[in-house]
Coordinates of C-alpha atoms and ligand atoms in Angstrom, one line a residue:
M147 CA 136.1 -63.8 32.3
I148 CA 135.5 -61.9 35.4
A149 CA 133.6 -63.2 38.4
A150 CA 130.0 -61.4 37.8
A151 CA 129.7 -59.0 41.0
V152 CA 125.9 -59.7 41.4
R153 CA 123.7 -62.8 40.6
I154 CA 120.1 -62.4 39.6
D155 CA 117.8 -65.2 39.4
V156 CA 114.1 -65.1 38.3
L157 CA 111.7 -67.6 38.8
S158 CA 108.3 -66.8 36.6
I159 CA 105.8 -68.8 34.6
F160 CA 106.5 -66.0 32.2
P161 CA 110.0 -65.8 31.7
S162 CA 109.6 -63.7 28.3
Y163 CA 108.0 -60.8 30.3
F164 CA 112.0 -60.0 31.1
D165 CA 113.5 -59.7 27.7
G166 CA 113.5 -55.9 27.9
L167 CA 115.9 -56.2 30.5
T168 CA 118.6 -57.6 28.0
L169 CA 118.3 -53.6 26.7
S170 CA 120.2 -50.5 28.1
L171 CA 122.0 -50.0 30.6
L172 CA 121.2 -53.7 32.7
G173 CA 121.6 -55.1 28.8
K174 CA 125.5 -53.3 29.0
A175 CA 126.1 -54.3 32.5
Q176 CA 125.3 -58.4 31.6
D177 CA 127.5 -57.9 28.4
A178 CA 130.4 -56.6 30.8
G179 CA 129.8 -59.3 33.3
I180 CA 129.2 -57.2 35.9
L181 CA 125.3 -58.7 36.6
D182 CA 124.9 -62.3 36.1
L183 CA 120.7 -62.2 35.4
N184 CA 119.2 -65.2 34.8
V185 CA 115.9 -65.6 34.3
R186 CA 113.9 -69.6 34.5
D187 CA 110.6 -70.7 33.6
L188 CA 109.2 -72.1 36.8
R189 CA 107.5 -75.1 34.7
D190 CA 110.9 -76.2 34.2
W191 CA 110.7 -77.8 37.6
T192 CA 107.3 -79.8 36.9
Y193 CA 107.6 -83.1 36.3
D194 CA 103.8 -83.8 35.0
R195 CA 102.4 -83.9 31.3
H196 CA 100.7 -80.9 31.7
R197 CA 103.5 -78.9 33.3
T198 CA 101.3 -77.7 35.9
V199 CA 102.0 -75.0 38.3
D200 CA 98.6 -74.5 40.4
D201 CA 95.8 -76.3 42.2
T202 CA 92.6 -75.2 43.9
P203 CA 92.7 -73.8 47.7
Y204 CA 92.4 -75.9 50.7
G205 CA 89.1 -74.5 52.6
G206 CA 87.8 -73.3 49.5
G207 CA 87.9 -69.9 47.7
A208 CA 88.1 -68.1 44.4
G209 CA 91.0 -68.7 42.1
M210 CA 94.1 -71.1 42.4
V211 CA 97.0 -71.4 44.4
M212 CA 100.8 -72.0 43.2
K213 CA 101.8 -75.6 44.5
P214 CA 104.7 -75.7 46.5
E215 CA 106.7 -78.8 45.0
P216 CA 107.9 -76.7 42.0
W217 CA 109.2 -73.8 43.8
G218 CA 110.7 -76.3 46.5
V219 CA 113.2 -78.0 43.4
A220 CA 113.8 -74.8 41.6
L221 CA 114.8 -73.1 45.2
D222 CA 117.1 -76.0 46.3
E223 CA 118.7 -75.6 42.7
L224 CA 118.8 -72.1 42.5
A225 CA 120.2 -71.9 46.5
T226 CA 123.2 -73.7 45.4
A227 CA 124.7 -71.0 43.8
S228 CA 126.0 -69.1 46.7
E229 CA 126.2 -69.4 50.5
R230 CA 122.5 -67.7 51.7
P231 CA 120.9 -65.9 49.0
T232 CA 118.5 -63.3 49.4
I233 CA 115.0 -64.4 48.3
I234 CA 112.5 -61.8 47.4
F235 CA 108.9 -62.9 46.5
P236 CA 107.1 -59.7 45.6
S237 CA 103.6 -59.5 47.0
P238 CA 101.0 -56.5 47.8
A239 CA 101.1 -57.8 51.5
G240 CA 104.7 -57.2 51.9
E241 CA 107.2 -54.1 53.2
V242 CA 106.9 -51.6 50.6
F243 CA 110.2 -50.9 48.3
T244 CA 111.9 -47.6 48.4
Q245 CA 115.3 -46.5 47.7
A246 CA 116.5 -47.5 50.7
T247 CA 115.8 -51.4 49.9
A248 CA 117.1 -51.1 46.4
R249 CA 120.8 -49.6 48.1
D250 CA 120.4 -52.5 50.8
L251 CA 119.6 -55.3 48.1
A252 CA 122.8 -53.5 45.6
T253 CA 125.0 -55.2 48.1
R254 CA 123.9 -58.5 48.1
E255 CA 125.9 -60.9 45.9
H256 CA 123.2 -63.3 44.8
L257 CA 119.3 -62.3 44.8
I258 CA 116.2 -64.7 43.9
F259 CA 113.0 -63.2 42.9
G260 CA 110.1 -65.7 42.8
C261 CA 107.3 -64.3 40.6
G262 CA 103.9 -65.7 42.0
R263 CA 100.5 -65.6 40.1
Y264 CA 97.2 -66.6 40.8
E265 CA 96.1 -65.8 44.3
G266 CA 99.1 -66.5 45.3
I267 CA 101.8 -69.3 46.5
D268 CA 101.0 -72.2 48.8
E269 CA 102.3 -70.2 52.2
R270 CA 104.6 -73.4 53.2
V271 CA 107.0 -72.0 50.2
F272 CA 108.2 -68.9 52.1
E273 CA 108.8 -71.1 55.1
Y274 CA 111.1 -73.5 53.3
A275 CA 112.3 -70.8 51.3
D276 CA 114.0 -68.9 54.6
T277 CA 115.7 -72.6 55.4
V278 CA 117.8 -71.9 52.0
G279 CA 118.0 -68.1 52.1
E280 CA 116.8 -64.6 53.8
V281 CA 113.2 -64.3 52.5
R282 CA 111.8 -60.8 51.8
L283 CA 108.3 -60.2 51.2
I284 CA 108.3 -57.0 49.3
S285 CA 105.4 -54.6 47.9
L286 CA 106.0 -52.2 44.8
G287 CA 103.0 -49.9 46.2
D288 CA 99.3 -50.4 47.6
Y289 CA 97.8 -51.6 44.8
V290 CA 97.4 -55.0 43.2
L291 CA 99.6 -56.3 39.6
N292 CA 98.3 -59.4 38.0
G293 CA 101.6 -60.9 39.7
G294 CA 105.2 -60.6 40.8
E295 CA 106.8 -60.0 37.0
V296 CA 106.1 -56.0 36.6
A297 CA 107.4 -56.0 40.4
T298 CA 110.4 -57.8 40.2
M299 CA 111.3 -55.6 36.8
A300 CA 110.8 -52.3 38.3
M301 CA 113.2 -53.9 41.3
I302 CA 115.7 -55.3 39.3
E303 CA 116.2 -52.2 37.3
A304 CA 116.1 -49.9 40.7
I305 CA 118.8 -52.4 42.2
G306 CA 120.5 -52.9 38.9
R307 CA 121.3 -49.1 38.6
L308 CA 123.1 -49.1 42.1
I309 CA 125.2 -51.9 41.3
P310 CA 128.7 -50.3 41.1
G311 CA 129.8 -50.0 37.2
V312 CA 126.4 -50.4 35.7
V313 CA 125.9 -46.6 35.8
G314 CA 128.9 -45.0 33.8
N315 CA 128.7 -41.7 35.8
P316 CA 128.4 -42.2 39.4
E317 CA 127.7 -38.8 40.1
S318 CA 124.6 -39.0 38.3
L319 CA 123.1 -41.2 41.0
V320 CA 123.3 -39.1 43.8
E321 CA 121.3 -36.1 42.5
E322 CA 118.3 -38.2 41.8
S323 CA 114.6 -37.8 43.5
H324 CA 114.8 -40.3 46.6
E325 CA 118.7 -40.1 47.0
D326 CA 118.8 -37.6 49.7
G327 CA 115.0 -38.0 50.7
L328 CA 114.3 -35.2 48.8
L329 CA 112.6 -35.2 45.0
E330 CA 115.0 -34.1 42.1
Y331 CA 115.4 -30.1 41.0
P332 CA 113.8 -29.5 37.5
S333 CA 116.1 -29.7 34.2
Y334 CA 116.3 -27.6 31.2
T335 CA 118.6 -28.1 27.8
K336 CA 118.7 -25.8 24.8
P337 CA 117.2 -23.7 23.5
S338 CA 117.3 -21.3 26.2
M339 CA 113.7 -19.9 25.1
W340 CA 111.0 -22.5 23.8
R341 CA 107.5 -21.6 22.7
D342 CA 107.7 -18.4 25.1
R343 CA 109.0 -20.1 28.0
A344 CA 112.4 -19.0 29.2
V345 CA 114.9 -21.3 31.1
P346 CA 115.6 -19.6 34.5
D347 CA 117.7 -16.9 34.5
V348 CA 120.2 -18.5 37.6
L349 CA 121.3 -21.2 35.2
L350 CA 122.4 -19.0 32.5
S351 CA 124.1 -17.0 35.2
G352 CA 127.8 -19.2 35.6
N353 CA 127.6 -18.4 39.4
H354 CA 127.7 -21.7 40.8
A355 CA 127.1 -21.2 44.0
A356 CA 123.6 -19.3 43.2
I357 CA 122.9 -22.3 41.0
A358 CA 123.2 -24.6 43.9
T359 CA 121.2 -23.2 46.3
W360 CA 118.3 -22.4 43.9
R361 CA 118.5 -26.2 43.2
R362 CA 117.7 -26.8 46.7
E363 CA 115.3 -24.7 47.0
Q364 CA 113.4 -25.9 44.1
Q365 CA 114.0 -29.6 45.9
L366 CA 112.5 -28.6 48.9
E367 CA 109.4 -26.6 47.3
R368 CA 108.6 -29.6 45.2
T369 CA 108.7 -31.9 47.5
A370 CA 106.7 -29.7 50.1
R371 CA 104.1 -29.6 47.3
R372 CA 104.0 -33.0 45.8
R373 CA 105.3 -35.3 48.7
P374 CA 104.8 -33.6 51.9
D375 CA 105.0 -37.1 53.2
L376 CA 108.7 -37.6 52.4
L377 CA 109.9 -34.2 54.2
S378 CA 107.8 -35.4 57.8
E379 CA 109.9 -38.7 57.4
Q380 CA 113.1 -36.8 57.6
D381 CA 111.9 -35.2 60.7
D382 CA 111.4 -38.9 62.3
Ligands
ADE525 N1 102.1 -58.7 43.1 C1 100.6 -58.5 43.3 N2 100.7 -56.7 43.3 C2 101.6 -56.5 43.6 C3 102.4 -55.2 44.5 N3 101.9 -54.2 44.2 N4 103.7 -54.9 44.7 C4 104.7 -56.8 44.7 N5 103.7 -57.6 43.7 C5 103.1 -57.4 43.5

């Protein structure tokens, strides 16, 4: 058995959310030993009859807070698998996840995702985690989800496909939205006429230089129209 290139551990009180990650490319990557994905139930590190993971907030307020103890024991155990893991807590209060974040995280040998629920995790967990690894609080975007699970799945998919060997043809990674800071050009396939809509002539011309120019123009035009913020970022 070849050593796995990247190990990803997930801590969640809803591990079955992640069943979908056995499908498709990431499933194949796990079968091939390129990706070692371990989804663990945080309640496995509780030691009371009710397997309690939350409690009322000090200082009062609505909702419940995740207790620190299960996180501490779980992180101690998982962190031993590598020298210094990157420990990611999805949070709407974190830095925003981008393709650049995915590229950075895809180079790490060991990632641990800690999925919070309820009103969040006791703050001391983040401080403690920083003593056993490098902590990152990462947001999927400026909106609130019910917990970190869906954000973690999105991040694992974005990171996983950048791990060498996961996507069969690495060229297909290069020409995608966000890889060069622009949105992707439009794609067409057969038939060349469908419901009175024709495929642009240039794509049928066989003129590769003209096709490349047209695609670049389309990328710029779409980005200017849909995401002008991306063009101004390029000037920065
Ligand atoms: N948990 C709740 N909302 C989130 C968000 N927007 N990104 C990451 N994790 C979250």
